[in-house]
Coordinates of C-alpha atoms and ligand atoms in Angstrom, one line a residue:
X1 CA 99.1 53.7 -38.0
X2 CA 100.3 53.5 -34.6
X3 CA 103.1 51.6 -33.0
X4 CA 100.9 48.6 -32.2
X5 CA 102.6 47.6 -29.1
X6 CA 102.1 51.1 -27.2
X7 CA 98.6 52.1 -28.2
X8 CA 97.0 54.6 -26.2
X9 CA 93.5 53.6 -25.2
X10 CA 91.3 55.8 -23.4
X11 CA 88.3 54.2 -21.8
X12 CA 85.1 57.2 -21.1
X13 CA 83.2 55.2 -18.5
X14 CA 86.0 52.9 -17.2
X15 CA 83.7 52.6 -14.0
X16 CA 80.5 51.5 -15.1
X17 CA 78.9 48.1 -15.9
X18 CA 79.6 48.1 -19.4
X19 CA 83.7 49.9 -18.7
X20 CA 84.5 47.0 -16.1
X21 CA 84.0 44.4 -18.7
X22 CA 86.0 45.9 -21.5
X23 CA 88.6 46.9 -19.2
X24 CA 88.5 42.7 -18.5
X25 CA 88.0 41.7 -21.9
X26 CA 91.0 44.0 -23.5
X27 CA 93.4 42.2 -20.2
X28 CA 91.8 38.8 -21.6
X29 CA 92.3 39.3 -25.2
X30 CA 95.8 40.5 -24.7
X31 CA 94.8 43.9 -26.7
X32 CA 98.4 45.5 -27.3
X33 CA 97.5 48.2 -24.7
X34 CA 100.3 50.3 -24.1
X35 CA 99.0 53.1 -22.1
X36 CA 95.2 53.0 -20.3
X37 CA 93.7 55.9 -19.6
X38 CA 90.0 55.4 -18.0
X39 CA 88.0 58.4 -17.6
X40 CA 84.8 58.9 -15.4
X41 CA 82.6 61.5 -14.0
X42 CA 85.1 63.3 -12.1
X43 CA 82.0 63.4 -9.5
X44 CA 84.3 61.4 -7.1
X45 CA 87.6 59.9 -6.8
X46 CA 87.9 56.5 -8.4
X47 CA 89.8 53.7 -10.1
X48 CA 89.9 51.0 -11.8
X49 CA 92.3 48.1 -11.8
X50 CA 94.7 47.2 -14.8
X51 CA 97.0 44.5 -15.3
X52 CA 96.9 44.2 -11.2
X53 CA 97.1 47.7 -10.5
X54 CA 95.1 50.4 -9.5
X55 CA 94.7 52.9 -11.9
X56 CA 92.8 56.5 -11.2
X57 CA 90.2 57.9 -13.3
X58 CA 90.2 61.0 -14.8
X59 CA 87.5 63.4 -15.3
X60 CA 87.0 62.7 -19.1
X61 CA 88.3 65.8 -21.0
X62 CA 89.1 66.2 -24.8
X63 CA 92.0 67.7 -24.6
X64 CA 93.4 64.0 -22.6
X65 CA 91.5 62.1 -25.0
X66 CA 93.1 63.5 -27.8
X67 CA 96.0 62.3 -27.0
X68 CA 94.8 58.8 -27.4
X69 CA 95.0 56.5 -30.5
X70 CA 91.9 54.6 -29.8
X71 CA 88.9 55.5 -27.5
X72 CA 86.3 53.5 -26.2
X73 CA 83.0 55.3 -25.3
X74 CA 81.1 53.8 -22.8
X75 CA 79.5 56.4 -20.8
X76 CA 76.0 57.9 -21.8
X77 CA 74.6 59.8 -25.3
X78 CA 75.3 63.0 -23.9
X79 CA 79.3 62.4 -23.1
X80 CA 79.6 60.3 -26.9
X81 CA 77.7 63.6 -28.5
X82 CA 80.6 65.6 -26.4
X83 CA 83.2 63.9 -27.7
X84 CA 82.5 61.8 -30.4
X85 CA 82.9 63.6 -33.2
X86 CA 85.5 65.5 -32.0
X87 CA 88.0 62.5 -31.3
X88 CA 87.1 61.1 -34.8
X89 CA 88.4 64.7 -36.6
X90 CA 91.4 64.7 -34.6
X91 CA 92.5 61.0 -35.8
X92 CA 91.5 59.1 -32.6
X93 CA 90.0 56.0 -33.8
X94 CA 86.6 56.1 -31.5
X95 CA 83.9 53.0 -30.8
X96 CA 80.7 54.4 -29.3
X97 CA 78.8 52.2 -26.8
X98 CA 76.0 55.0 -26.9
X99 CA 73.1 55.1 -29.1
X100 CA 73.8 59.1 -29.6
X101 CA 75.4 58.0 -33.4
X102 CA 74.2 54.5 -34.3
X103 CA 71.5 55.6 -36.9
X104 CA 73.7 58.7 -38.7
X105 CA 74.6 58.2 -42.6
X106 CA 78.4 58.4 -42.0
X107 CA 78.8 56.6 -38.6
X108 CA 79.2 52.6 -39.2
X109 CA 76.8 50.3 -37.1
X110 CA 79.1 47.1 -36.8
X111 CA 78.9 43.8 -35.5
X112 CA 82.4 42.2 -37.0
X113 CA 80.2 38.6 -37.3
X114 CA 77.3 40.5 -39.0
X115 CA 78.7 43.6 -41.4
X116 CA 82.3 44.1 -41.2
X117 CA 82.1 45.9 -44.8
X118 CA 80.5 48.5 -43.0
X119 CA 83.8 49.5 -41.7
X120 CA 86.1 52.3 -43.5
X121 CA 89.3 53.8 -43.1
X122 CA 88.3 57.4 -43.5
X123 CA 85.0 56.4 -40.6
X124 CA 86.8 56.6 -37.2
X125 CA 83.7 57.2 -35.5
X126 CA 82.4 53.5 -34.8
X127 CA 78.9 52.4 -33.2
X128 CA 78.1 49.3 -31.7
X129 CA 74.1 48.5 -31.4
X130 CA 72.1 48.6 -28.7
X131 CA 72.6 45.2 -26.5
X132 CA 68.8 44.2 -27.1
X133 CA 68.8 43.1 -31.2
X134 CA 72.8 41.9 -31.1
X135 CA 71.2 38.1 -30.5
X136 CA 68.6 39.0 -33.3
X137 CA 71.2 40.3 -35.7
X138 CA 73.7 37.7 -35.4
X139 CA 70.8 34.9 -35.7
X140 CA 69.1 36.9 -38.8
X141 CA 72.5 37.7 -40.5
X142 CA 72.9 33.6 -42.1
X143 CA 69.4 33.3 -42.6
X144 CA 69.3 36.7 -45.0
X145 CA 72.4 35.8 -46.6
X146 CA 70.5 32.0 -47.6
X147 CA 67.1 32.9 -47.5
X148 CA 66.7 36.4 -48.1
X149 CA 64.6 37.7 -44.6
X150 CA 60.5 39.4 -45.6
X151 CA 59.4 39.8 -41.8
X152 CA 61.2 40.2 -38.2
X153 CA 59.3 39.2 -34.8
X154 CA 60.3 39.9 -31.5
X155 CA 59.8 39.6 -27.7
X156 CA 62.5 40.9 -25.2
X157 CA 63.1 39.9 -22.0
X158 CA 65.6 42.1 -20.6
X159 CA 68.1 42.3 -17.9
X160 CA 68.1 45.3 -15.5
X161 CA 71.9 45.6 -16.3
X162 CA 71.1 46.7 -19.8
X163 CA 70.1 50.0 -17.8
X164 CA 73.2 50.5 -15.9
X165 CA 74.8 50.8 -12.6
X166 CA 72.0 52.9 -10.9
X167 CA 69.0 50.9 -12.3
X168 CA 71.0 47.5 -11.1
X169 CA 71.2 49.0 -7.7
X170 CA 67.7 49.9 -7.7
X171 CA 66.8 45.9 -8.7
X172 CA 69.0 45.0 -5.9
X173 CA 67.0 47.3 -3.0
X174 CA 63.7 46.1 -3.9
X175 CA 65.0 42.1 -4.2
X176 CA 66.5 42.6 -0.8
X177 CA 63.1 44.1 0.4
X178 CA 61.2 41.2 -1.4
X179 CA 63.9 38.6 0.5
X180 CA 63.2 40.2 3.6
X181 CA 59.6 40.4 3.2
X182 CA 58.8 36.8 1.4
X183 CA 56.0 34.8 2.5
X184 CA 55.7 37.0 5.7
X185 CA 52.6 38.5 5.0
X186 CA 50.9 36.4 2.7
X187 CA 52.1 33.5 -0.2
X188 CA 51.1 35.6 -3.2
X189 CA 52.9 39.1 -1.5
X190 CA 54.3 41.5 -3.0
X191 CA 55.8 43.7 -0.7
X192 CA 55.7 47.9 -1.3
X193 CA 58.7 49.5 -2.5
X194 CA 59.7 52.7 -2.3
X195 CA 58.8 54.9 -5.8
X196 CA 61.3 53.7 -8.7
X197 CA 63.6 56.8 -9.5
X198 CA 65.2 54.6 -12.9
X199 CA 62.9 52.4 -13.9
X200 CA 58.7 52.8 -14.9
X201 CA 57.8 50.5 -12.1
X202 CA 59.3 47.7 -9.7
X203 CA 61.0 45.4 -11.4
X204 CA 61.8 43.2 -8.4
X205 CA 59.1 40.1 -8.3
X206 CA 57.4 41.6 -11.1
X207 CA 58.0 43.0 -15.1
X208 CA 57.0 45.8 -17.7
X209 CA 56.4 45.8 -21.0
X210 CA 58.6 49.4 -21.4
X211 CA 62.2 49.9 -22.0
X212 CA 62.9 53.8 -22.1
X213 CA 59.8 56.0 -23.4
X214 CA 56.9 55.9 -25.6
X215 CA 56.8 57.9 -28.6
X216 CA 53.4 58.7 -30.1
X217 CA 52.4 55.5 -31.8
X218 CA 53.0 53.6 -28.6
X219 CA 56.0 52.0 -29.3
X220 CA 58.7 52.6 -26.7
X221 CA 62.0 54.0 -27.6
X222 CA 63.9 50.5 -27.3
X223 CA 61.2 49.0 -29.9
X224 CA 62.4 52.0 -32.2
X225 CA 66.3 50.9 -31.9
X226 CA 65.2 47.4 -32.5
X227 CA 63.6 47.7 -35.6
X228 CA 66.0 50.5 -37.2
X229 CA 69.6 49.5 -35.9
X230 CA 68.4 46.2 -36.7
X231 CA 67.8 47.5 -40.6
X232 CA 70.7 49.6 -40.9
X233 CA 73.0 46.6 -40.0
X234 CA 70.8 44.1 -42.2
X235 CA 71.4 46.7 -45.2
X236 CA 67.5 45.6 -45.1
X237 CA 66.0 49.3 -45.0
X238 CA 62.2 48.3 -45.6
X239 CA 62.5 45.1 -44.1
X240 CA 58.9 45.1 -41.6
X241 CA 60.2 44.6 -38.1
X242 CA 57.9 44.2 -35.1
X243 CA 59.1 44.5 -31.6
X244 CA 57.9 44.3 -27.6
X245 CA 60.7 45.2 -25.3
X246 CA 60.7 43.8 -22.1
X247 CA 62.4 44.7 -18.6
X248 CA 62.0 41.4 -16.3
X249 CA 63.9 40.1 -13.3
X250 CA 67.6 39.4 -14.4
X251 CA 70.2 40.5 -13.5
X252 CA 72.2 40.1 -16.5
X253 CA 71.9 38.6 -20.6
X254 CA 68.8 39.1 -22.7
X255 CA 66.8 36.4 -24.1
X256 CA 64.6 36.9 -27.1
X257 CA 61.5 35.3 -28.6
X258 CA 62.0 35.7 -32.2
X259 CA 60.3 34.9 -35.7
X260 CA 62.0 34.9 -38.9
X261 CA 60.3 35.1 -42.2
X262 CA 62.5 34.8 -45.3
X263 CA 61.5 34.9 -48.5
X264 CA 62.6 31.6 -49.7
X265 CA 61.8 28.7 -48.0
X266 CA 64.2 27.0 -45.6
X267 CA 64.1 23.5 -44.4
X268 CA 65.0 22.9 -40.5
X269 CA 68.3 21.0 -41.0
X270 CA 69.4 23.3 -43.7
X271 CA 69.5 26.1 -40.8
X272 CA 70.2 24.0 -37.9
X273 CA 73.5 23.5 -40.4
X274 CA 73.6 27.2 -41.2
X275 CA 73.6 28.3 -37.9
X276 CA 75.5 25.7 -36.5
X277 CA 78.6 27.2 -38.8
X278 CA 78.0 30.9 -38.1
X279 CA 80.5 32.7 -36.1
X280 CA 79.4 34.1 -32.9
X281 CA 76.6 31.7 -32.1
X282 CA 76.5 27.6 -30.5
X283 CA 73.3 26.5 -31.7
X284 CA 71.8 24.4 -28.8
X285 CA 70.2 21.4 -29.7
X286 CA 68.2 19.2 -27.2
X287 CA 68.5 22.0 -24.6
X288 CA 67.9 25.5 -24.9
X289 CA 69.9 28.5 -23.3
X290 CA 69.0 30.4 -20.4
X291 CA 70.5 33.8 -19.0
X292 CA 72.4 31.5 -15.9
X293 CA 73.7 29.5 -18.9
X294 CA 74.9 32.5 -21.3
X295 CA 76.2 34.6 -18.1
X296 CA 79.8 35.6 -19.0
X297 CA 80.5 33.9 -22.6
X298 CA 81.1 35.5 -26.0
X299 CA 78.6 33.3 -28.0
X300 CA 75.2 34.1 -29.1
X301 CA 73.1 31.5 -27.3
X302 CA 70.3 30.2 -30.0
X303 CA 67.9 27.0 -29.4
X304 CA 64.7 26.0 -29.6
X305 CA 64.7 26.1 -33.4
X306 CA 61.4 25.0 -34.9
X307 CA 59.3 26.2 -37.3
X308 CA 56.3 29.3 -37.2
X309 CA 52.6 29.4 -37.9
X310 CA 53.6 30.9 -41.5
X311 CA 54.6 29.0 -44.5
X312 CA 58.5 30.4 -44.7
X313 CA 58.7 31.3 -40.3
X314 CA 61.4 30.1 -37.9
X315 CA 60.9 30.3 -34.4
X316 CA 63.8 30.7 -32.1
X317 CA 65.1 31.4 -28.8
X318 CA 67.9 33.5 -28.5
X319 CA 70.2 34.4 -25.4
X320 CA 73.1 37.0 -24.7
X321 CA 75.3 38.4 -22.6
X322 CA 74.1 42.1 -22.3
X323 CA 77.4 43.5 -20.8
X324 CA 79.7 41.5 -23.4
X325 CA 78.7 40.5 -26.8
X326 CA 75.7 43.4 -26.5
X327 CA 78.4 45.7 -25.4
X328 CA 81.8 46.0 -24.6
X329 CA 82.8 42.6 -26.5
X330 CA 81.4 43.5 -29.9
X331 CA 83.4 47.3 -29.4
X332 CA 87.0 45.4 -28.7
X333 CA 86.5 42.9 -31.7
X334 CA 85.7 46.1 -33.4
X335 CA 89.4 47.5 -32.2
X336 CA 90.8 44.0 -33.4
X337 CA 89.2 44.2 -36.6
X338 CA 90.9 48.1 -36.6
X339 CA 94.3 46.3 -35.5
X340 CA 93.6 43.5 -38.1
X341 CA 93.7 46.0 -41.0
X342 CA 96.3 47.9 -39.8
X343 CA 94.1 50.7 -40.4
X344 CA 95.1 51.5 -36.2
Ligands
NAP1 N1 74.5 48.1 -19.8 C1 74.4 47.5 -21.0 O1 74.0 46.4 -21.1 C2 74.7 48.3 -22.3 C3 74.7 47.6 -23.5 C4 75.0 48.3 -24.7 C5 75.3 49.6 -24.6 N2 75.3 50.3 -23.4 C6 75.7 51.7 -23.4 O2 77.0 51.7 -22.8 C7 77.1 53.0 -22.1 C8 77.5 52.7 -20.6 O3 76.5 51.9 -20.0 P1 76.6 51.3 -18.6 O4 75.5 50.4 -18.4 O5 78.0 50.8 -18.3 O6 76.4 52.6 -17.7 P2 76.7 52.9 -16.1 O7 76.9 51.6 -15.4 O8 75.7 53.8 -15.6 O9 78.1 53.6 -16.2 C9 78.2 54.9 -16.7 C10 79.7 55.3 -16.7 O10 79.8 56.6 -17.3 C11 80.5 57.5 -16.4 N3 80.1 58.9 -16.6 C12 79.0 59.5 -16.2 N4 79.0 60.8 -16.5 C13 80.2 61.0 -17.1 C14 80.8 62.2 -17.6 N5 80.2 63.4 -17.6 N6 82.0 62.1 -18.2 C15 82.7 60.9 -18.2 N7 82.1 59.7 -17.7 C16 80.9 59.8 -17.1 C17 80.3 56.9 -15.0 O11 81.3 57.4 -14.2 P3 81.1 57.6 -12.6 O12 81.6 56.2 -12.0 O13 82.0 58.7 -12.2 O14 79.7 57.9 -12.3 C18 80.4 55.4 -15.3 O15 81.7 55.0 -15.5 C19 75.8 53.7 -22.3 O16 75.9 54.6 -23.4 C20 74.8 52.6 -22.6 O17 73.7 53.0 -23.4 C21 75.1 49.6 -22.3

């Protein structure tokens, strides 16, 4: 175990849109940081601040990041399959923003509210899921534990930050070209935008049923994540799991149309109550959540509860921050829970 009060965190990443938000959330949370090291591309000179000061990045290296106790990945699958399983043989406890590892036998898929016991002392390579099914998880996870779950439903409708910094950019272009352009030419006008280098197609005034590729039964590769991170944390391997991934006009927090079946029935108060106790999630009753309304809290957003077309469904409607809980939230309550067994 480390001396708690000097860890030495290194943060792969520290630049991007999920690294800015963990480098504010370990400041908030008063992680005993003793030393930060942030890493990025190395493609140009940057840095991030730190407790009010401006800290350089690095270009990420092992041979620095070895020297860390505790390292946060939050760069891309290629840089977490660089270093990944390298920092975990050396000792360096390591939580992996990426989806490079989140589906391998020995790696742990955690959300601390959902399957803590997934975590292990001899494990120190951690994943955290993809942003997209953390609402679904955290929702599902009382429900299984009462009801036992037999089907999953879903519709995403998700923020262009889930993609990144360069896919945010591109959002902002064509919305500044849509601005500029807006009821010039005609009410119902669209206007052209240049060809989409990140995303499918233009996201700005308009949305796609795609998030990443399609494999060759026509699901896309976020539908894939859904259904099999959502499993693997569940321990729910079988469990049937049907998903349309979204990309629409946000800027940032998903929102999710989703259908539970469990296998024994459930009556409405009985999970208003269990849901209303869970940790991670404010049930909202006589309102429902929006992504304005979840923007830059910790919670799990969940309203509209009511019941499906099937005997044992639940219909809900779920809302999250992608860039905290979906991401680099979940990965430093993973670090606390680290801290909290003195295991780091
Ligand atoms: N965005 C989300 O909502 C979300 C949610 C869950 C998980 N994730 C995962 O979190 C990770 C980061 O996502 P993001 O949205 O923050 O991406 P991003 O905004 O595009 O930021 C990428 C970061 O990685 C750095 N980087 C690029 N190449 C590198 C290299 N070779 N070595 C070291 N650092 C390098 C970049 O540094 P430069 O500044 O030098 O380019 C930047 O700091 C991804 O694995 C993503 O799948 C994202």
């Amino acid at each position: 175990m480390a001396n708690r009060s000097s860890l030495r965190v290194g943060v792969v990443g520290a630049t991007g849109l999920v690294g800015r938000i963990l480098l504010g959330i370990l400041q908030e949370r008063r992680f005993p940081v003793g030393e930060l090291r942030p890493f990025s591309s190395g493609r140009g000179a940057s840095a991030v601040l730190w407790r009010g000061r401006r800290i350089p990045c690095a270009a990420a290296s092992l041979e620095a990041l070895r020297a860390c106790d505790l390292a946060f990945l939050v760069s891309s699958d290629e840089v977490s399959e660089r270093f990944g399983p390298a920092l975990a043989a050396a000792g360096v406890w390591t939580i992996d923003d990426s989806s490079a590892f989140r589906l391998h036998k020995d790696v742990p898929l955690v959300i601390p509210e959902v399957n803590a016991q997934a975590l292990s002392p001899r494990r120190r390579l951690i994943a955290g899921p993809n942003c997209t099914l953390t609402g679904a998880a955290v929702v599902g996870a009382p429900l299984l534990r009462a009801g036992g779950l037999k089907a999953v439903r879903l519709a995403s409708y998700q923020a262009v930050s889930g993609a990144g910094r360069a896919a945010l950019e591109e959002y902002h272009a064509q919305a500044r070209r849509a601005a500029a352009k807006a009821g010039r030419s005609g009410p119902l006008d669209i206007p052209p935008y240049p060809e989409p280098k990140v995303f499918p197609k233009p996201i700005a005034l308009n949305l796609f049923p795609q998030v990443g590729s399609f494999d060759r039964n026509g699901d896309c590769s976020e539908e894939f994540k859904v259904r099999e991170e959502l499993r693997k944390i569940w321990g729910a391997r079988a469990l049937p799991i049907s998903a349309t991934t979204v990309r629409v006009p946000v800027v940032r927090c998903h929102s999710l149309a989703l259908w539970i079946e469990t296998r024994r029935p459930l009556g409405l108060p009985r999970v208003r109550a269990l849901l209303r106790r869970a940790p991670g999630l404010k049930l909202w009753e006589g309102d429902y959540p929006t992504p304005a309304s979840a923007l830059e809290t910790d919670e799990v957003h969940v309203g509209r509860v009511r019941r499906g077309a099937l005997p044992k469904e639940l219909s809900f409607w779920v809302v999250s921050d992608n860039l905290r809980k979906g991401a680099a939230l979940n990965s430093v309550q993973i670090a606390e829970l680290l801290l909290k067994k003195r295991w780091l």
